[in-house]
Short mmCIF file of C-alpha atoms in Angstrom, two decimals:
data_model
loop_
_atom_site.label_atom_id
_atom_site.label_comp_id
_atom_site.label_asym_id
_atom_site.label_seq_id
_atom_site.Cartn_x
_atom_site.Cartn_y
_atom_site.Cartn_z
CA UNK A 1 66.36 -33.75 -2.67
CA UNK A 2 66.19 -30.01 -1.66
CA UNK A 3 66.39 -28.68 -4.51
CA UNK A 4 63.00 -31.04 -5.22
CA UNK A 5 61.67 -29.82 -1.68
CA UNK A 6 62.24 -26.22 -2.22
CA UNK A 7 61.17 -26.07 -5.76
CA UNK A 8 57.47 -27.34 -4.34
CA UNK A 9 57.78 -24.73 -1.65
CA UNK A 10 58.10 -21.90 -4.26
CA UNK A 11 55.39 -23.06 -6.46
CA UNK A 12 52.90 -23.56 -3.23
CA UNK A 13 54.20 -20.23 -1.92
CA UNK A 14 53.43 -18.72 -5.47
CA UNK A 15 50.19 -20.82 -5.69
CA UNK A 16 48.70 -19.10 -2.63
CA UNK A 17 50.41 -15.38 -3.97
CA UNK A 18 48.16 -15.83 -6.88
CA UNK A 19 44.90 -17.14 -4.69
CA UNK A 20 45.36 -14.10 -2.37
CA UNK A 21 46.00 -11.67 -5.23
CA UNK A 22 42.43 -12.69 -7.04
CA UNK A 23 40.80 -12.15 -3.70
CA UNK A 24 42.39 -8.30 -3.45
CA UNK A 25 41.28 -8.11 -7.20
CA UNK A 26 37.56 -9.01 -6.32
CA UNK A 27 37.12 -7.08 -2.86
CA UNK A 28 34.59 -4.73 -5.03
CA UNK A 29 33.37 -7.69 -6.90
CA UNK A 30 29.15 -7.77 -5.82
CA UNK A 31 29.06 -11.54 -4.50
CA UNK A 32 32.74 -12.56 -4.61
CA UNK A 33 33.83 -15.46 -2.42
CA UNK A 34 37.31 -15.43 -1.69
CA UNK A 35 39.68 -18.84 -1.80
CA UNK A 36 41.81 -20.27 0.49
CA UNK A 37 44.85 -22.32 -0.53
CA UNK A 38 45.04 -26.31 1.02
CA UNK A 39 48.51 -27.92 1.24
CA UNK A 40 49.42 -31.02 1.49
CA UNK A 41 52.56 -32.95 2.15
CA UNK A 42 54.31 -34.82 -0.62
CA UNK A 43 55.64 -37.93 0.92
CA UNK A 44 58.09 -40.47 -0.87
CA UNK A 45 57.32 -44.18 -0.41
CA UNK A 46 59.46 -46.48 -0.72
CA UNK A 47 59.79 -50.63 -1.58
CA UNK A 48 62.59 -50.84 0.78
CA UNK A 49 61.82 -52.15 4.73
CA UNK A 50 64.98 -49.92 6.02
CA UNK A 51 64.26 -48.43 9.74
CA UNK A 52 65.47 -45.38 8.76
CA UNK A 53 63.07 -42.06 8.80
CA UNK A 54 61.39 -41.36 5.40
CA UNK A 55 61.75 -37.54 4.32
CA UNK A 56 58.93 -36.41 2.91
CA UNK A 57 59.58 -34.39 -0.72
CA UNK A 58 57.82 -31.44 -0.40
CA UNK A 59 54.56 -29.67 -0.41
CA UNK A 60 52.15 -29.58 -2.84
CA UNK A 61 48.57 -27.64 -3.20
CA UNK A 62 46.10 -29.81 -2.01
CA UNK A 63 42.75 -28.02 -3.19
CA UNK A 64 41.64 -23.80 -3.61
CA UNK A 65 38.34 -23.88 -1.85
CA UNK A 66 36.21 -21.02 -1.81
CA UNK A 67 35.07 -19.43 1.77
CA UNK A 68 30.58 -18.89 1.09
CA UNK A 69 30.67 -16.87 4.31
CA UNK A 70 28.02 -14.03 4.35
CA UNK A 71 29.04 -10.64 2.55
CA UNK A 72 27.95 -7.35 4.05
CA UNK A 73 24.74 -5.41 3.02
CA UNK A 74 25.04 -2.54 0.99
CA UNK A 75 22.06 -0.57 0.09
CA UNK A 76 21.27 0.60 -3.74
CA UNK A 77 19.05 2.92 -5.81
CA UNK A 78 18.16 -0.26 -8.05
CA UNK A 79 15.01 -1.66 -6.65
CA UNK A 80 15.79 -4.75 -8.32
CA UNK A 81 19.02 -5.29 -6.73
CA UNK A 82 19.24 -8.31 -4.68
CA UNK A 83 20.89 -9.35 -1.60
CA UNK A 84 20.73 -12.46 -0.48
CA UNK A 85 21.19 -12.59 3.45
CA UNK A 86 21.93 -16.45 4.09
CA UNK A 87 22.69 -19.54 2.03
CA UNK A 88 21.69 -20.49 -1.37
CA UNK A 89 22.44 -19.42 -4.82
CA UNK A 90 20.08 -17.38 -7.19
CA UNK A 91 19.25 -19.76 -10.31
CA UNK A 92 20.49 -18.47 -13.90
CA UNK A 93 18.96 -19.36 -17.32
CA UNK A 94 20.80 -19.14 -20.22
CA UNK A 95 19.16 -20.74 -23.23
CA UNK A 96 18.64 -23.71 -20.70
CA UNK A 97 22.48 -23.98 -19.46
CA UNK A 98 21.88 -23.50 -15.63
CA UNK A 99 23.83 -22.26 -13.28
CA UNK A 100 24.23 -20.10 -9.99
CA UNK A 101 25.42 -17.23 -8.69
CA UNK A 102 25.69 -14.89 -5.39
CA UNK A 103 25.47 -11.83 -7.41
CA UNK A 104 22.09 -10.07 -7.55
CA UNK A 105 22.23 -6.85 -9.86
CA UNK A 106 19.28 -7.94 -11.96
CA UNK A 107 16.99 -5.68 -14.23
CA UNK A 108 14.62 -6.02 -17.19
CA UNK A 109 15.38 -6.27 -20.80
CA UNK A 110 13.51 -5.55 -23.72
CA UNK A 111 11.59 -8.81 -23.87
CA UNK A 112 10.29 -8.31 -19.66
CA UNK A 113 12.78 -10.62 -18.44
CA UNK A 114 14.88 -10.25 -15.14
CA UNK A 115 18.47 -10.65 -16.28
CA UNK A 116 22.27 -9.79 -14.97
CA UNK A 117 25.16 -8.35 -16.79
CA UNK A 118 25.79 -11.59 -18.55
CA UNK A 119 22.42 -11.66 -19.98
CA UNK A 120 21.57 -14.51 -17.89
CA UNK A 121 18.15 -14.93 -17.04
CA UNK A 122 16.67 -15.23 -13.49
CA UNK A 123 14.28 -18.29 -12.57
CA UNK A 124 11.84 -18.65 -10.38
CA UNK A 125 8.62 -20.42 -9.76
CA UNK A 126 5.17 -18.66 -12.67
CA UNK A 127 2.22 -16.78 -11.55
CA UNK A 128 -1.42 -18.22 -12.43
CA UNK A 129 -3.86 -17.20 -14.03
CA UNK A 130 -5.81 -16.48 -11.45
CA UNK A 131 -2.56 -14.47 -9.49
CA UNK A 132 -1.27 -17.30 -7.11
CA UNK A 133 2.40 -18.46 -7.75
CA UNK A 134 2.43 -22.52 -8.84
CA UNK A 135 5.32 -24.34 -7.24
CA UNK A 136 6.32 -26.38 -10.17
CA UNK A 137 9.78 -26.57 -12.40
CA UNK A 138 11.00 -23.24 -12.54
CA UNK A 139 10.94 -20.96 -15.06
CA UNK A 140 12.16 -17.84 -16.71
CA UNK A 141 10.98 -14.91 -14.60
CA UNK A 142 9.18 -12.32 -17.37
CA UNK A 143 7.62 -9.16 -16.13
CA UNK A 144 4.37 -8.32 -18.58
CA UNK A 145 4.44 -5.33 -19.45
CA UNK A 146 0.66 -4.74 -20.24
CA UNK A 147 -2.43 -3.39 -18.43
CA UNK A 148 -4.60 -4.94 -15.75
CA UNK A 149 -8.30 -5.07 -16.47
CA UNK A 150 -10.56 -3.32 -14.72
CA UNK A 151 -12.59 -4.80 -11.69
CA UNK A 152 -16.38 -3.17 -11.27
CA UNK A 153 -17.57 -3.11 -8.09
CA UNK A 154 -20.19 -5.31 -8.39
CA UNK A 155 -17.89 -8.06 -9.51
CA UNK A 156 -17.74 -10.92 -6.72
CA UNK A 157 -14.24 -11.10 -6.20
CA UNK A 158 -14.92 -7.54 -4.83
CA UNK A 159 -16.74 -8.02 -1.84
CA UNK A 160 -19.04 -6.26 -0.61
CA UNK A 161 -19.36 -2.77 -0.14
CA UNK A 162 -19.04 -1.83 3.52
CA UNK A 163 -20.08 1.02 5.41
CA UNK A 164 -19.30 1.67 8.81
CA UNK A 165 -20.77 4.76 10.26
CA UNK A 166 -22.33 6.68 13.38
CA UNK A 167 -25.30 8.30 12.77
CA UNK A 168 -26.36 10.46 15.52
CA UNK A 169 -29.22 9.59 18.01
CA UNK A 170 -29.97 12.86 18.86
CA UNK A 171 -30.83 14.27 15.42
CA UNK A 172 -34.52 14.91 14.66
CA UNK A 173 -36.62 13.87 11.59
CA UNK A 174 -35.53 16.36 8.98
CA UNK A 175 -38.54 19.26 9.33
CA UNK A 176 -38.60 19.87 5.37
CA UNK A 177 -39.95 17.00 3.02
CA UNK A 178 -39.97 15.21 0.49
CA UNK A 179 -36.26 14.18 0.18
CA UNK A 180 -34.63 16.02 -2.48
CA UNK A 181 -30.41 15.21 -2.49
CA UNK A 182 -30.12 19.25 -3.67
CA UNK A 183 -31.74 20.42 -0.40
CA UNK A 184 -29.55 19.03 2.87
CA UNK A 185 -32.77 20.33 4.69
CA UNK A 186 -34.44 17.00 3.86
CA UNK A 187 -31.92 14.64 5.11
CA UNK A 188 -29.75 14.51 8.07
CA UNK A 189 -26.41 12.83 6.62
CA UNK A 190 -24.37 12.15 3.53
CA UNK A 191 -21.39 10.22 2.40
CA UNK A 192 -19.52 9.80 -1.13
CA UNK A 193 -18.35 6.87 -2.30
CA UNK A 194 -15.75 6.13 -5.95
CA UNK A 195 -16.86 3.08 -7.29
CA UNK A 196 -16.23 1.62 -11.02
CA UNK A 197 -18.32 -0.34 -13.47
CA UNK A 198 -17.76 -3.05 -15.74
CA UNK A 199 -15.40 -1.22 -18.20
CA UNK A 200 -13.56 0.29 -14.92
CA UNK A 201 -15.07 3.85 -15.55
CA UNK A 202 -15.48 6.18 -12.44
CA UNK A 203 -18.83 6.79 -10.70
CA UNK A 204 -19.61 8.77 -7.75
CA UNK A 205 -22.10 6.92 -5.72
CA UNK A 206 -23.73 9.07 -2.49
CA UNK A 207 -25.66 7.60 0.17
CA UNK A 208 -28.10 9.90 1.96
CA UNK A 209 -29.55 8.81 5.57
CA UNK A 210 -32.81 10.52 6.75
CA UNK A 211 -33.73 9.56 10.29
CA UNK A 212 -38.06 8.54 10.30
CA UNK A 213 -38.27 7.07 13.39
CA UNK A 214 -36.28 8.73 16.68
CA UNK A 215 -34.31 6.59 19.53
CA UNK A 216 -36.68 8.75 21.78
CA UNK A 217 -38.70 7.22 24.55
CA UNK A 218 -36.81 4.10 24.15
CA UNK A 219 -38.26 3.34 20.65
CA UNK A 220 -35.13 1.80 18.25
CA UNK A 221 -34.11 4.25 15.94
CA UNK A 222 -34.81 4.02 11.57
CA UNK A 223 -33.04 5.46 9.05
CA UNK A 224 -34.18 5.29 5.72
CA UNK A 225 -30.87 5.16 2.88
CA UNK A 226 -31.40 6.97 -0.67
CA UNK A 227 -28.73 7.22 -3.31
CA UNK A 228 -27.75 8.64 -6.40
CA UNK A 229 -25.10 7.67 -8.84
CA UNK A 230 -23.31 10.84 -10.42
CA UNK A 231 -26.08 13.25 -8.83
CA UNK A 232 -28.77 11.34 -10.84
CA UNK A 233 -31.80 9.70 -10.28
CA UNK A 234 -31.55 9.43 -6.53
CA UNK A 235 -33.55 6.09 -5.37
CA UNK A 236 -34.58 4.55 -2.03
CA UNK A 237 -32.27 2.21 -1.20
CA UNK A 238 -34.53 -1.18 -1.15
CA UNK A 239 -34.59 -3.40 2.04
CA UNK A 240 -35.94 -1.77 4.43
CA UNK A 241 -34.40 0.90 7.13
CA UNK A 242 -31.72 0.67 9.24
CA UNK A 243 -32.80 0.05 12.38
CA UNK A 244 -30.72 0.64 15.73
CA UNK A 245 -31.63 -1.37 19.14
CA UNK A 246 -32.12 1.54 22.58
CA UNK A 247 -28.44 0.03 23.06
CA UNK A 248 -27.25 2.08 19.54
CA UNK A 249 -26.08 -1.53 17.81
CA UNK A 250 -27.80 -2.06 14.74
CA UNK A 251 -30.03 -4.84 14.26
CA UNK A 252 -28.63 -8.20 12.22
CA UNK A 253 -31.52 -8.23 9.78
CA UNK A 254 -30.96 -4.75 8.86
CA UNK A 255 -27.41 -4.76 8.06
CA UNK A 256 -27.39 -5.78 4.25
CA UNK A 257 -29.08 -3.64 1.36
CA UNK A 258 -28.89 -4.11 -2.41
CA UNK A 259 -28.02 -0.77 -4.05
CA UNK A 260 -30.33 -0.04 -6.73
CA UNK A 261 -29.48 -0.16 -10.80
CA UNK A 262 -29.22 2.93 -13.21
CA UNK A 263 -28.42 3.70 -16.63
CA UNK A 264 -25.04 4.16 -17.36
CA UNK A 265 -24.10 5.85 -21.10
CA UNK A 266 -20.20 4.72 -20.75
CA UNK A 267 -20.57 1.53 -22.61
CA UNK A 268 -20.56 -0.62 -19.27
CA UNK A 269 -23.14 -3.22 -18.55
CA UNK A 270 -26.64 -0.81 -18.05
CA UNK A 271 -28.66 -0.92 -16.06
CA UNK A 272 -25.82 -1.64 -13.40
CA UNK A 273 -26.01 -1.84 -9.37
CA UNK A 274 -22.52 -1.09 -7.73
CA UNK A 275 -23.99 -4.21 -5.69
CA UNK A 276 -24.45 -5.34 -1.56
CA UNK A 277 -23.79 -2.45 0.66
CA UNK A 278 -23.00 -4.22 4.57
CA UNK A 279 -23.56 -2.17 7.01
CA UNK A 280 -22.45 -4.14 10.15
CA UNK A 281 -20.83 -2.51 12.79
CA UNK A 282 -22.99 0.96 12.07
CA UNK A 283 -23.70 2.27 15.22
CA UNK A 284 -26.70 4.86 16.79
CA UNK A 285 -25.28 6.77 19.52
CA UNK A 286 -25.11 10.64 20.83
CA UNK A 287 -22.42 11.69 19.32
CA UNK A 288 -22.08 13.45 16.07
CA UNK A 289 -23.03 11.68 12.72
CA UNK A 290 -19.45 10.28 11.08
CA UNK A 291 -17.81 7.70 8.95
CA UNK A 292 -15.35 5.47 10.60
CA UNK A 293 -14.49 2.85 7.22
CA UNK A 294 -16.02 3.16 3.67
CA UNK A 295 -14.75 0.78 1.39
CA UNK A 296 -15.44 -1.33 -2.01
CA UNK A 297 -12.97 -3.72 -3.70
CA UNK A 298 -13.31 -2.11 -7.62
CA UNK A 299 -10.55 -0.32 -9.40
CA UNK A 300 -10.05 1.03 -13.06
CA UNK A 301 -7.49 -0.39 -15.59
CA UNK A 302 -3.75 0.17 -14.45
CA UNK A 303 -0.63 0.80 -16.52
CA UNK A 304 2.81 -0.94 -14.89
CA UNK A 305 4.66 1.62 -12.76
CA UNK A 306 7.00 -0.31 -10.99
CA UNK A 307 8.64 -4.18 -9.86
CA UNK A 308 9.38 -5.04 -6.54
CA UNK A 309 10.73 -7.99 -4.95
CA UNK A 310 9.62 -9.15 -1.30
CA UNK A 311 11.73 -11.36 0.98
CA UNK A 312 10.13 -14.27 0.18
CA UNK A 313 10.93 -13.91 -3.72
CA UNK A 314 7.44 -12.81 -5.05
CA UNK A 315 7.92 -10.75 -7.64
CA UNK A 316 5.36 -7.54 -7.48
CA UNK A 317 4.12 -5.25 -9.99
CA UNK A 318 3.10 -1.78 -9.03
CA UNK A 319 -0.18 -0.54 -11.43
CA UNK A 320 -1.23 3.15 -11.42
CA UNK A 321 -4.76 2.41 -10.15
CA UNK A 322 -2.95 1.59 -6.89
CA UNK A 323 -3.10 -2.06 -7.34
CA UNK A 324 -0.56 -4.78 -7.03
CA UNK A 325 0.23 -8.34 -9.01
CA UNK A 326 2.21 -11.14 -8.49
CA UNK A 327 4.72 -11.75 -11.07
CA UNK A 328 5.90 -15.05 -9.69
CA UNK A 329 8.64 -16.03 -7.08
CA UNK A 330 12.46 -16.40 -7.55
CA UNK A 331 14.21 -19.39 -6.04
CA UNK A 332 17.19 -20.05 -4.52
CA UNK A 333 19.26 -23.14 -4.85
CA UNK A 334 20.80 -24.99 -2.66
CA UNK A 335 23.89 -28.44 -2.26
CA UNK A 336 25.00 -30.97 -0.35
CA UNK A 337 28.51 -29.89 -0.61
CA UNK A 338 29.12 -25.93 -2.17
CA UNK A 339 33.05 -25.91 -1.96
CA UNK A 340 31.90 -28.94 -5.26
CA UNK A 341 30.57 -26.55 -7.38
CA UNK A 342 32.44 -25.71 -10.45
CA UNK A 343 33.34 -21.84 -10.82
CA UNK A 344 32.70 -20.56 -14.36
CA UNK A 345 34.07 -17.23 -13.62
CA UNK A 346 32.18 -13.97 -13.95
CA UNK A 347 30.83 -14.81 -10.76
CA UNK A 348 28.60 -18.15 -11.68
CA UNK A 349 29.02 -21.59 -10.89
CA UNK A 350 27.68 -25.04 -11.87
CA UNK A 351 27.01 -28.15 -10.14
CA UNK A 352 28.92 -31.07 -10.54
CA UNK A 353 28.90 -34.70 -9.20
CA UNK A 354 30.67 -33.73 -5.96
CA UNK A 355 28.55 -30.54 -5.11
CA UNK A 356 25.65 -32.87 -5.55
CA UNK A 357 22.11 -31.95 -7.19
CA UNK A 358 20.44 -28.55 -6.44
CA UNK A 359 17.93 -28.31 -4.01
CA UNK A 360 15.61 -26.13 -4.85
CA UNK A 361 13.23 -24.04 -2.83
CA UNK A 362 11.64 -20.49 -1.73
CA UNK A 363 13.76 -17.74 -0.16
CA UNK A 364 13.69 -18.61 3.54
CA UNK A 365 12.68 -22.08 3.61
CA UNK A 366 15.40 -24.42 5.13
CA UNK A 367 18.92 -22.70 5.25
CA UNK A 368 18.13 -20.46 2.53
CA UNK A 369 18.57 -17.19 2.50
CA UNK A 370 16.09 -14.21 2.99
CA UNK A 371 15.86 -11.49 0.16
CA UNK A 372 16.29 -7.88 0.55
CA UNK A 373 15.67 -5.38 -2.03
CA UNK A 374 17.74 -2.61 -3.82
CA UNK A 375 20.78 -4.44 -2.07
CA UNK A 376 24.07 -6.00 -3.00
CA UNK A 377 25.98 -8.43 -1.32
CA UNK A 378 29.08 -7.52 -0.88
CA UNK A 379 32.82 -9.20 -1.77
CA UNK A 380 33.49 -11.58 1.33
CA UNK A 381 37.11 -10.73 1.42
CA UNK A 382 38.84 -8.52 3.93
CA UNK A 383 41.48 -7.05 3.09
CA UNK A 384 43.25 -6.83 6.47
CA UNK A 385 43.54 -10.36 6.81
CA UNK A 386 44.67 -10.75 2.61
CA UNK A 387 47.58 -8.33 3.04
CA UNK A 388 48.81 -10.41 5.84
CA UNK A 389 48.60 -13.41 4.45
CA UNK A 390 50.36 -11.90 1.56
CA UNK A 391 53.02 -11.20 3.66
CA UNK A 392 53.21 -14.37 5.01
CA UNK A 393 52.99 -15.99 1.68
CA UNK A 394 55.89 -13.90 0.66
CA UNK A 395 58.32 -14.94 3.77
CA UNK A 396 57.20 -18.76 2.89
CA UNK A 397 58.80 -18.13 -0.73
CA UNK A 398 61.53 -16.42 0.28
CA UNK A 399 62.26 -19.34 2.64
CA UNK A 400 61.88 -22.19 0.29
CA UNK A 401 64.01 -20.41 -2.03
CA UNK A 402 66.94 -19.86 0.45
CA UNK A 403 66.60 -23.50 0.82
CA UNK A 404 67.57 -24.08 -2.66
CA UNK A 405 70.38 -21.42 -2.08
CA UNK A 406 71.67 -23.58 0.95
CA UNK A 407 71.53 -27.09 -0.82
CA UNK A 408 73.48 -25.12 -3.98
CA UNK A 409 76.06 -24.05 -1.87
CA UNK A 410 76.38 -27.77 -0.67
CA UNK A 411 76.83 -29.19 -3.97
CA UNK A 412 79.32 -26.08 -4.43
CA UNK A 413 81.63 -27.54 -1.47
CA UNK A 414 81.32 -30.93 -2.47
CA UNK A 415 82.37 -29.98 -6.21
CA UNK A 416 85.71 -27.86 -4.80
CA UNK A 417 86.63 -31.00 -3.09
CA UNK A 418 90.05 -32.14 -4.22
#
């Protein structure tokens, strides 16, 4: 039976040639995972109950198993290059045909959606309404491509606008009066603020603080807050002053004021108030008057710039008014068993009955990997180790087939008997 035995040797020992030559093919490949070649002895039962010692009939290839060890990093100029750092798979749509892959060179295609080479289509969980990503059956990841309304100002999800300042306790009452915003003589301090109405149109709104009432002599200090909008119509601020304790803190009750309304001639709701103006935290002490945070939560209408993809899978779109928006969340999919999972070449497998069902979930929950940006992962095969076990596939053929040389020359001699 040598010639059986050896025959099996050559085709295991050419088996693994060809395994180790597809890995040295794919060490460029972005998410290759090489294979490693199982044996197995073939043994030769028998119906007799002889004592002698059974000789097994060769070798055969048990199973080609792929090794999902972690690929090194390799940074790229494609922000929406993905490496995944960790287990999992990314999720590919294709017409509804699903399956996975390691490799993560996506980009956008004329309909918005994330897609590889293939044309596949990346899934992930959608984006509300109202912005928040819903955990639910995943979806085709689309990037919209159109405009983000405006927000004004004065629109509650907003806030409030909030002014932090010092204003300093040792000025004096301004000596020339009325208060006229042209004439700084009339008014001790001034700050500009952008804010945006309803249609998302720009207004410059200036507050203008003229101290009535000095922290001399231990009496709290007032401040009395006028405004314009666009250098017009400049109005007491209603609600009273802002008043300071002989510590410098301003007082609780004085820390909210209602900015007042004016006519606007851009189309936006008119008359229009940018809104609440909080003041907390404003302080009264001897140091020079100053703004330490001015802020308001309004923004014009933005145009996409730019997509971005955190760790955690939300997708983000960049807007030219500075402003970002969820675009929903890629997941990553998980099994039971991985070495089960069917390859499909091109770099994409699908489940089957021994990989088990997908388990799907958010990058970095469980064992699944973390995501970083305008990366690849690399091939998993080195090529040190591949060339010598080349080698060593090579001396395993050249052995089994100097076996069947041997057992020739056998039969030879037993041929030439006479």
């Amino acid at each position: 039976m040598s010639f059986q035995q050896g025959l099996s040797g050559l085709n295991a020992a050419s088996s693994s040639l060809d395994v180790i030559g597809n890995n040295i093919a794919n060490a460029s490949t972005v998410g290759f995972k090489s294979g490693g070649t199982n044996f197995a002895d073939v043994y030769a039962a028998s119906l007799g109950f002889g004592t002698g010692a059974k000789i097994g009939i060769g070798v055969g290839v048990g199973a080609v198993q792929q090794q999902f060890t972690q690929g090194n990093l390799t940074t790229t100029n494609n922000p929406l290059d993905l490496a995944l750092n960790g287990g999992g798979f990314f999720r590919m749509s294709q017409e509804g045909a699903i399956s996975y892959t390691r490799n993560g060179q996506f980009h956008i295609d004329n309909e918005g959606y994330m897609i590889n080479d293939l044309r596949l289509r990346l899934t992930g969980y959608p984006v509300a309404a109202s912005g928040a990503i819903t955990p639910s059956n995943p979806v085709e990841l689309q990037i919209s491509a159109g405009q983000i309304a405006p927000r004004a100002t004065s629109d509650p999800l907003a806030g409030e606008l909030r002014a932090v300042l010092n204003l300093d306790s040792r000025d004096s009452v301004p000596a020339v009066t009325p208060f006229d915003f042209t004439d700084p003589e009339t008014y001790n301090f001034s700050t500009p603020l952008t804010v945006f109405d309803t249609l998302g149109v720009v207004h410059n709104l200036t507050t203008f603080y003229v101290l009535n009432t000095p922290a001399a002599a231990g009496d709290p200090g007032q401040w009395t807050v006028h405004a314009t909008l666009d250098g017009a119509d400049p109005q007491v601020v209603p609600g009273g002053n802002l008043i300071f304790s002989t510590s410098g803190a301003l007082e609780p009750a004085s820390a909210v004021h209602t900015l007042p309304s004016w006519a606007l001639t851009s189309g936006a709701v008119s008359p229009w108030s940018p809104g609440d103006m909080d003041f907390t935290g404003t302080t009264q002490y001897g140091n020079g008057s100053n703004v330490d945070r001015l802020t308001q939560g309004g923004f014009t209408s933005g145009s996409l710039v730019g997509v971005g993809v955190n760790a955690d899978g939300i997708v983000q779109g960049r807007y030219s008014n500075g402003q970002t928006r969820s675009m929903g969340q890629v997941v990553l999919a998980s099994f039971a068993n991985p070495n089960g999972l069917l390859s499909l070449g091109n770099n994409q497998w699908s489940l089957t009955s021994i990989s088990g069902p997908e388990l799907i979930g958010t990058p970095g929950s469980g064992s699944r990997a973390v995501i970083q940006a305008a990366a690849v992962e690399d091939s998993n095969v080195d090529l040190t180790k591949a060339l010598v076990e080349m080698i060593t596939a090579q001396r395993n053929y050249q052995a089994n087939a100097q076996t069947i040389k041997t057992q020739d020359q056998i039969m030879q001699t037993l041929v030439n008997l006479r």
